[in-house]
Amino acid sequence: VLYKKKTASLTLGGGWNTYRGHHFGEVIWATLGIPDHYRWYDHRAVKNDLNLYTKYQQTIGNGWEAFAEIQYRKVDYRIDGFRDNPDLRINVNYPFLNPKLGFSCTRNKTRWYLSYAIGQKEPNRDDFEANPQQQPRPEFLQDWEAGVEQKSGSFSWNVGGYFMNYRNQLVLTGKINDVGAYTRTNIRKSYRLGVEAQGTLTVTPWLRCSGNITVSDNRILALTEYIDDY
């Protein structure tokens, strides 16, 4: 639902998604001892994802605009075992509240912008395939972004910077879980810091040139790495 006035707009929305997975392995044919189409594992999984959000945009005046946004997500997992860990049952739910706030200013065909946001994400199904003492936690992210862009005649460009500060980011560390598979593990602190630049030049109505470059520093501040010993 969108409500719009001359200097402000309000958006309300949401969605509901249900994923039903049926994971099974079937022996189609065997010479002895196993009937045709025998299912040697048969597990079901359900994931429900509810999200509600609202966004408010306001023109302040003199080229300034502001927006505020908030999203509520609730994710439920119901997993009835795994192929290599059939007795592991998962029944968890994650409530997430993700806000975002930003400002922009446009002067003389140049736009400046600044924003701050929080994002949270649930683990994937495969992240749960471990023992009960190794269950994953959701990821938490704080994201700061700022930049400037300009459009003038046939040439446009923009430069933006970002700082993404993670807590409990899920990454591959080389560790093997109880069923012998490589699994993602939560790491306490990590970040991504970078600058992106892009430019476009329209030479003729049928020829346009563009280019971009990114410089970034991506670091894990504390990690125990596991390496196979042959």
PDB file of C-alpha atoms in Angstrom:
ATOM      1  CA  VAL A   1       0.000   0.000   0.000  1.00  0.00           C
ATOM      2  CA  LEU A   2       1.437   3.377  -1.041  1.00  0.00           C
ATOM      3  CA  TYR A   3       0.160   6.728   0.244  1.00  0.00           C
ATOM      4  CA  LYS A   4       1.741   9.731  -1.410  1.00  0.00           C
ATOM      5  CA  LYS A   5       1.536  13.486  -0.872  1.00  0.00           C
ATOM      6  CA  LYS A   6       3.470  16.309  -2.509  1.00  0.00           C
ATOM      7  CA  THR A   7       6.397  16.206  -0.060  1.00  0.00           C
ATOM      8  CA  ALA A   8       5.980  12.807   1.644  1.00  0.00           C
ATOM      9  CA  SER A   9       5.147   9.189   0.967  1.00  0.00           C
ATOM     10  CA  LEU A  10       4.362   6.191   3.163  1.00  0.00           C
ATOM     11  CA  THR A  11       4.676   2.569   2.066  1.00  0.00           C
ATOM     12  CA  LEU A  12       3.322  -0.468   3.900  1.00  0.00           C
ATOM     13  CA  GLY A  13       3.886  -4.019   2.729  1.00  0.00           C
ATOM     14  CA  GLY A  14       4.689  -7.573   3.602  1.00  0.00           C
ATOM     15  CA  GLY A  15       4.801 -11.139   2.440  1.00  0.00           C
ATOM     16  CA  TRP A  16       4.574 -14.753   3.506  1.00  0.00           C
ATOM     17  CA  ASN A  17       6.635 -17.554   1.984  1.00  0.00           C
ATOM     18  CA  THR A  18       6.534 -21.253   2.815  1.00  0.00           C
ATOM     19  CA  TYR A  19       9.203 -23.644   1.546  1.00  0.00           C
ATOM     20  CA  ARG A  20       8.472 -27.361   1.784  1.00  0.00           C
ATOM     21  CA  GLY A  21      11.419 -29.631   1.128  1.00  0.00           C
ATOM     22  CA  HIS A  22      11.267 -33.391   0.662  1.00  0.00           C
ATOM     23  CA  HIS A  23      14.747 -34.888   0.839  1.00  0.00           C
ATOM     24  CA  PHE A  24      15.014 -38.580   0.041  1.00  0.00           C
ATOM     25  CA  GLY A  25      17.341 -41.159  -1.431  1.00  0.00           C
ATOM     26  CA  GLU A  26      15.996 -44.071  -3.447  1.00  0.00           C
ATOM     27  CA  VAL A  27      17.583 -47.353  -4.485  1.00  0.00           C
ATOM     28  CA  ILE A  28      15.909 -47.906  -7.846  1.00  0.00           C
ATOM     29  CA  TRP A  29      17.078 -51.487  -8.304  1.00  0.00           C
ATOM     30  CA  ALA A  30      19.303 -54.053  -6.605  1.00  0.00           C
ATOM     31  CA  THR A  31      20.125 -57.693  -7.318  1.00  0.00           C
ATOM     32  CA  LEU A  32      19.535 -59.049  -3.816  1.00  0.00           C
ATOM     33  CA  GLY A  33      18.186 -58.015  -0.434  1.00  0.00           C
ATOM     34  CA  ILE A  34      16.628 -54.636  -1.290  1.00  0.00           C
ATOM     35  CA  PRO A  35      13.231 -54.151  -2.925  1.00  0.00           C
ATOM     36  CA  ASP A  36      12.907 -51.898  -5.946  1.00  0.00           C
ATOM     37  CA  HIS A  37      12.488 -48.189  -5.210  1.00  0.00           C
ATOM     38  CA  TYR A  38      13.601 -48.601  -1.601  1.00  0.00           C
ATOM     39  CA  ARG A  39      14.019 -45.279   0.209  1.00  0.00           C
ATOM     40  CA  TRP A  40      17.060 -45.460   2.439  1.00  0.00           C
ATOM     41  CA  TYR A  41      16.437 -41.986   3.826  1.00  0.00           C
ATOM     42  CA  ASP A  42      13.331 -39.836   3.775  1.00  0.00           C
ATOM     43  CA  HIS A  43      13.272 -36.456   5.560  1.00  0.00           C
ATOM     44  CA  ARG A  44      11.031 -33.449   5.278  1.00  0.00           C
ATOM     45  CA  ALA A  45      11.752 -29.801   6.076  1.00  0.00           C
ATOM     46  CA  VAL A  46       9.588 -26.696   6.262  1.00  0.00           C
ATOM     47  CA  LYS A  47      10.684 -23.068   6.359  1.00  0.00           C
ATOM     48  CA  ASN A  48       8.193 -20.252   6.950  1.00  0.00           C
ATOM     49  CA  ASP A  49       9.264 -16.666   6.282  1.00  0.00           C
ATOM     50  CA  LEU A  50       7.000 -13.778   7.325  1.00  0.00           C
ATOM     51  CA  ASN A  51       7.995 -10.174   6.671  1.00  0.00           C
ATOM     52  CA  LEU A  52       6.281  -6.850   7.326  1.00  0.00           C
ATOM     53  CA  TYR A  53       7.754  -3.459   6.499  1.00  0.00           C
ATOM     54  CA  THR A  54       7.023   0.241   6.397  1.00  0.00           C
ATOM     55  CA  LYS A  55       8.955   3.078   4.774  1.00  0.00           C
ATOM     56  CA  TYR A  56       8.472   6.817   5.150  1.00  0.00           C
ATOM     57  CA  GLN A  57      10.065   9.402   2.827  1.00  0.00           C
ATOM     58  CA  GLN A  58       9.985  13.149   3.456  1.00  0.00           C
ATOM     59  CA  THR A  59      11.169  16.128   1.418  1.00  0.00           C
ATOM     60  CA  ILE A  60      12.571  18.514   4.017  1.00  0.00           C
ATOM     61  CA  GLY A  61      13.264  21.445   1.714  1.00  0.00           C
ATOM     62  CA  ASN A  62      16.204  23.196   0.036  1.00  0.00           C
ATOM     63  CA  GLY A  63      17.161  19.954  -1.727  1.00  0.00           C
ATOM     64  CA  TRP A  64      17.093  17.752   1.388  1.00  0.00           C
ATOM     65  CA  GLU A  65      15.261  14.446   1.661  1.00  0.00           C
ATOM     66  CA  ALA A  66      15.086  11.877   4.456  1.00  0.00           C
ATOM     67  CA  PHE A  67      13.719   8.361   4.786  1.00  0.00           C
ATOM     68  CA  ALA A  68      13.149   5.873   7.584  1.00  0.00           C
ATOM     69  CA  GLU A  69      12.386   2.217   7.083  1.00  0.00           C
ATOM     70  CA  ILE A  70      11.801  -0.745   9.377  1.00  0.00           C
ATOM     71  CA  GLN A  71      11.268  -4.404   8.577  1.00  0.00           C
ATOM     72  CA  TYR A  72      10.087  -7.227  10.819  1.00  0.00           C
ATOM     73  CA  ARG A  73      10.941 -10.785   9.775  1.00  0.00           C
ATOM     74  CA  LYS A  74      10.086 -14.043  11.496  1.00  0.00           C
ATOM     75  CA  VAL A  75      11.684 -17.222  10.180  1.00  0.00           C
ATOM     76  CA  ASP A  76      10.688 -20.708  11.387  1.00  0.00           C
ATOM     77  CA  TYR A  77      12.606 -23.899  10.641  1.00  0.00           C
ATOM     78  CA  ARG A  78      11.154 -27.403  11.088  1.00  0.00           C
ATOM     79  CA  ILE A  79      13.656 -30.020   9.901  1.00  0.00           C
ATOM     80  CA  ASP A  80      12.995 -33.741  10.322  1.00  0.00           C
ATOM     81  CA  GLY A  81      16.549 -35.059  10.238  1.00  0.00           C
ATOM     82  CA  PHE A  82      19.299 -35.144   7.603  1.00  0.00           C
ATOM     83  CA  ARG A  83      20.625 -37.883   5.340  1.00  0.00           C
ATOM     84  CA  ASP A  84      23.860 -38.341   7.318  1.00  0.00           C
ATOM     85  CA  ASN A  85      22.369 -37.319  10.671  1.00  0.00           C
ATOM     86  CA  PRO A  86      18.815 -38.746  10.685  1.00  0.00           C
ATOM     87  CA  ASP A  87      18.190 -38.267  14.406  1.00  0.00           C
ATOM     88  CA  LEU A  88      18.898 -34.536  14.424  1.00  0.00           C
ATOM     89  CA  ARG A  89      15.660 -32.557  14.664  1.00  0.00           C
ATOM     90  CA  ILE A  90      15.597 -28.769  14.244  1.00  0.00           C
ATOM     91  CA  ASN A  91      12.748 -26.636  15.563  1.00  0.00           C
ATOM     92  CA  VAL A  92      13.799 -22.989  15.808  1.00  0.00           C
ATOM     93  CA  ASN A  93      12.426 -19.539  15.027  1.00  0.00           C
ATOM     94  CA  TYR A  94      14.190 -16.233  14.530  1.00  0.00           C
ATOM     95  CA  PRO A  95      12.494 -12.846  14.991  1.00  0.00           C
ATOM     96  CA  PHE A  96      14.412 -10.037  13.260  1.00  0.00           C
ATOM     97  CA  LEU A  97      13.913  -6.269  13.421  1.00  0.00           C
ATOM     98  CA  ASN A  98      15.848  -4.478  10.661  1.00  0.00           C
ATOM     99  CA  PRO A  99      15.772  -0.644  10.625  1.00  0.00           C
ATOM    100  CA  LYS A 100      17.254   1.739   8.039  1.00  0.00           C
ATOM    101  CA  LEU A 101      17.693   5.514   8.099  1.00  0.00           C
ATOM    102  CA  GLY A 102      19.066   7.832   5.428  1.00  0.00           C
ATOM    103  CA  PHE A 103      19.446  11.406   4.187  1.00  0.00           C
ATOM    104  CA  SER A 104      20.241  12.928   0.802  1.00  0.00           C
ATOM    105  CA  CYS A 105      20.865  16.418  -0.532  1.00  0.00           C
ATOM    106  CA  THR A 106      20.688  17.508  -4.172  1.00  0.00           C
ATOM    107  CA  ARG A 107      22.371  20.717  -5.324  1.00  0.00           C
ATOM    108  CA  ASN A 108      23.355  21.769  -8.850  1.00  0.00           C
ATOM    109  CA  LYS A 109      22.872  18.288 -10.357  1.00  0.00           C
ATOM    110  CA  THR A 110      24.968  16.756  -7.560  1.00  0.00           C
ATOM    111  CA  ARG A 111      23.425  14.398  -5.029  1.00  0.00           C
ATOM    112  CA  TRP A 112      24.996  13.504  -1.665  1.00  0.00           C
ATOM    113  CA  TYR A 113      23.663  10.651   0.435  1.00  0.00           C
ATOM    114  CA  LEU A 114      24.234   8.939   3.772  1.00  0.00           C
ATOM    115  CA  SER A 115      22.531   5.882   5.284  1.00  0.00           C
ATOM    116  CA  TYR A 116      22.713   3.458   8.202  1.00  0.00           C
ATOM    117  CA  ALA A 117      21.056   0.064   8.339  1.00  0.00           C
ATOM    118  CA  ILE A 118      20.905  -3.118  10.400  1.00  0.00           C
ATOM    119  CA  GLY A 119      20.469  -6.473   8.666  1.00  0.00           C
ATOM    120  CA  GLN A 120      20.032  -9.921  10.176  1.00  0.00           C
ATOM    121  CA  LYS A 121      19.937 -13.270   8.408  1.00  0.00           C
ATOM    122  CA  GLU A 122      19.103 -16.809   9.448  1.00  0.00           C
ATOM    123  CA  PRO A 123      21.452 -19.779   8.842  1.00  0.00           C
ATOM    124  CA  ASN A 124      20.896 -22.028   5.824  1.00  0.00           C
ATOM    125  CA  ARG A 125      19.530 -25.540   6.133  1.00  0.00           C
ATOM    126  CA  ASP A 126      22.970 -27.101   5.587  1.00  0.00           C
ATOM    127  CA  ASP A 127      24.415 -25.050   8.477  1.00  0.00           C
ATOM    128  CA  PHE A 128      22.326 -27.069  10.942  1.00  0.00           C
ATOM    129  CA  GLU A 129      23.743 -30.467   9.952  1.00  0.00           C
ATOM    130  CA  ALA A 130      26.000 -30.891  12.966  1.00  0.00           C
ATOM    131  CA  ASN A 131      25.549 -32.090  16.517  1.00  0.00           C
ATOM    132  CA  PRO A 132      23.275 -30.174  18.927  1.00  0.00           C
ATOM    133  CA  GLN A 133      26.289 -28.482  20.550  1.00  0.00           C
ATOM    134  CA  GLN A 134      27.377 -26.928  17.220  1.00  0.00           C
ATOM    135  CA  GLN A 135      24.196 -25.233  16.085  1.00  0.00           C
ATOM    136  CA  PRO A 136      24.663 -21.977  14.152  1.00  0.00           C
ATOM    137  CA  ARG A 137      23.535 -18.516  15.223  1.00  0.00           C
ATOM    138  CA  PRO A 138      22.019 -15.879  12.914  1.00  0.00           C
ATOM    139  CA  GLU A 139      24.246 -13.247  11.313  1.00  0.00           C
ATOM    140  CA  PHE A 140      24.081  -9.599  12.400  1.00  0.00           C
ATOM    141  CA  LEU A 141      25.247  -6.706  10.219  1.00  0.00           C
ATOM    142  CA  GLN A 142      25.573  -2.941  10.675  1.00  0.00           C
ATOM    143  CA  ASP A 143      26.001  -1.112   7.366  1.00  0.00           C
ATOM    144  CA  TRP A 144      27.102   2.518   6.904  1.00  0.00           C
ATOM    145  CA  GLU A 145      27.075   3.970   3.378  1.00  0.00           C
ATOM    146  CA  ALA A 146      27.860   7.424   1.992  1.00  0.00           C
ATOM    147  CA  GLY A 147      28.479   8.808  -1.450  1.00  0.00           C
ATOM    148  CA  VAL A 148      28.082  11.454  -4.108  1.00  0.00           C
ATOM    149  CA  GLU A 149      26.756  11.267  -7.671  1.00  0.00           C
ATOM    150  CA  GLN A 150      26.412  13.727 -10.515  1.00  0.00           C
ATOM    151  CA  LYS A 151      24.750  13.814 -13.934  1.00  0.00           C
ATOM    152  CA  SER A 152      25.748  16.537 -16.344  1.00  0.00           C
ATOM    153  CA  GLY A 153      24.877  16.301 -20.007  1.00  0.00           C
ATOM    154  CA  SER A 154      26.426  13.215 -21.542  1.00  0.00           C
ATOM    155  CA  PHE A 155      28.588  12.342 -18.515  1.00  0.00           C
ATOM    156  CA  SER A 156      27.591  10.865 -15.161  1.00  0.00           C
ATOM    157  CA  TRP A 157      29.635   9.531 -12.265  1.00  0.00           C
ATOM    158  CA  ASN A 158      29.303   8.381  -8.669  1.00  0.00           C
ATOM    159  CA  VAL A 159      31.635   7.556  -5.799  1.00  0.00           C
ATOM    160  CA  GLY A 160      30.460   5.692  -2.715  1.00  0.00           C
ATOM    161  CA  GLY A 161      31.959   4.223   0.405  1.00  0.00           C
ATOM    162  CA  TYR A 162      30.704   1.554   2.783  1.00  0.00           C
ATOM    163  CA  PHE A 163      31.572  -0.076   6.090  1.00  0.00           C
ATOM    164  CA  MET A 164      29.862  -3.397   6.833  1.00  0.00           C
ATOM    165  CA  ASN A 165      30.461  -4.537  10.407  1.00  0.00           C
ATOM    166  CA  TYR A 166      29.503  -8.188  11.014  1.00  0.00           C
ATOM    167  CA  ARG A 167      28.845 -10.195  14.143  1.00  0.00           C
ATOM    168  CA  ASN A 168      28.523 -13.990  13.891  1.00  0.00           C
ATOM    169  CA  GLN A 169      29.138 -14.042  10.150  1.00  0.00           C
ATOM    170  CA  LEU A 170      28.899 -17.599   8.813  1.00  0.00           C
ATOM    171  CA  VAL A 171      32.040 -18.614   6.881  1.00  0.00           C
ATOM    172  CA  LEU A 172      33.832 -21.784   5.848  1.00  0.00           C
ATOM    173  CA  THR A 173      36.752 -22.431   8.207  1.00  0.00           C
ATOM    174  CA  GLY A 174      37.837 -25.875   6.969  1.00  0.00           C
ATOM    175  CA  LYS A 175      36.270 -27.572   9.990  1.00  0.00           C
ATOM    176  CA  ILE A 176      34.496 -30.890   9.422  1.00  0.00           C
ATOM    177  CA  ASN A 177      31.276 -31.614  11.310  1.00  0.00           C
ATOM    178  CA  ASP A 178      30.105 -34.889  12.853  1.00  0.00           C
ATOM    179  CA  VAL A 179      29.087 -36.349   9.495  1.00  0.00           C
ATOM    180  CA  GLY A 180      32.329 -35.466   7.709  1.00  0.00           C
ATOM    181  CA  ALA A 181      31.115 -32.444   5.749  1.00  0.00           C
ATOM    182  CA  TYR A 182      32.657 -28.997   5.593  1.00  0.00           C
ATOM    183  CA  THR A 183      30.372 -26.602   7.383  1.00  0.00           C
ATOM    184  CA  ARG A 184      30.087 -22.869   7.888  1.00  0.00           C
ATOM    185  CA  THR A 185      30.905 -21.582  11.358  1.00  0.00           C
ATOM    186  CA  ASN A 186      30.010 -18.356  13.141  1.00  0.00           C
ATOM    187  CA  ILE A 187      32.964 -16.036  13.597  1.00  0.00           C
ATOM    188  CA  ARG A 188      32.751 -13.369  16.275  1.00  0.00           C
ATOM    189  CA  LYS A 189      33.898 -10.259  14.380  1.00  0.00           C
ATOM    190  CA  SER A 190      34.564  -9.367  10.742  1.00  0.00           C
ATOM    191  CA  TYR A 191      34.087  -6.404   8.438  1.00  0.00           C
ATOM    192  CA  ARG A 192      34.086  -5.183   4.844  1.00  0.00           C
ATOM    193  CA  LEU A 193      35.367  -1.665   4.102  1.00  0.00           C
ATOM    194  CA  GLY A 194      35.502  -0.226   0.610  1.00  0.00           C
ATOM    195  CA  VAL A 195      35.101   2.532  -1.962  1.00  0.00           C
ATOM    196  CA  GLU A 196      33.341   2.139  -5.307  1.00  0.00           C
ATOM    197  CA  ALA A 197      33.540   4.519  -8.288  1.00  0.00           C
ATOM    198  CA  GLN A 198      31.675   4.447 -11.583  1.00  0.00           C
ATOM    199  CA  GLY A 199      31.483   6.703 -14.650  1.00  0.00           C
ATOM    200  CA  THR A 200      29.490   6.699 -17.875  1.00  0.00           C
ATOM    201  CA  LEU A 201      30.027   8.803 -21.003  1.00  0.00           C
ATOM    202  CA  THR A 202      27.535   8.918 -23.876  1.00  0.00           C
ATOM    203  CA  VAL A 203      29.668   9.600 -26.967  1.00  0.00           C
ATOM    204  CA  THR A 204      26.950   9.313 -29.616  1.00  0.00           C
ATOM    205  CA  PRO A 205      23.359   8.050 -29.593  1.00  0.00           C
ATOM    206  CA  TRP A 206      24.709   4.595 -30.464  1.00  0.00           C
ATOM    207  CA  LEU A 207      27.952   4.560 -28.400  1.00  0.00           C
ATOM    208  CA  ARG A 208      28.293   4.694 -24.639  1.00  0.00           C
ATOM    209  CA  CYS A 209      31.448   4.071 -22.586  1.00  0.00           C
ATOM    210  CA  SER A 210      31.459   3.143 -18.917  1.00  0.00           C
ATOM    211  CA  GLY A 211      33.886   1.935 -16.287  1.00  0.00           C
ATOM    212  CA  ASN A 212      34.028   1.146 -12.597  1.00  0.00           C
ATOM    213  CA  ILE A 213      36.539   0.298  -9.897  1.00  0.00           C
ATOM    214  CA  THR A 214      36.280  -0.999  -6.342  1.00  0.00           C
ATOM    215  CA  VAL A 215      38.939  -0.918  -3.638  1.00  0.00           C
ATOM    216  CA  SER A 216      38.089  -2.915  -0.519  1.00  0.00           C
ATOM    217  CA  ASP A 217      39.539  -4.313   2.679  1.00  0.00           C
ATOM    218  CA  ASN A 218      37.747  -7.447   3.961  1.00  0.00           C
ATOM    219  CA  ARG A 219      38.949  -8.843   7.256  1.00  0.00           C
ATOM    220  CA  ILE A 220      38.142 -11.534   9.776  1.00  0.00           C
ATOM    221  CA  LEU A 221      39.381 -10.299  13.139  1.00  0.00           C
ATOM    222  CA  ALA A 222      39.428 -13.658  14.934  1.00  0.00           C
ATOM    223  CA  LEU A 223      39.422 -17.047  13.241  1.00  0.00           C
ATOM    224  CA  THR A 224      40.514 -20.579  14.000  1.00  0.00           C
ATOM    225  CA  GLU A 225      41.275 -22.195  10.658  1.00  0.00           C
ATOM    226  CA  TYR A 226      41.220 -25.968  10.197  1.00  0.00           C
ATOM    227  CA  ILE A 227      43.462 -27.572   7.575  1.00  0.00           C
ATOM    228  CA  ASP A 228      43.350 -31.207   6.435  1.00  0.00           C
ATOM    229  CA  ASP A 229      46.374 -33.202   7.664  1.00  0.00           C
ATOM    230  CA  TYR A 230      47.253 -35.817   5.068  1.00  0.00           C
TER     231      TYR A 230
END
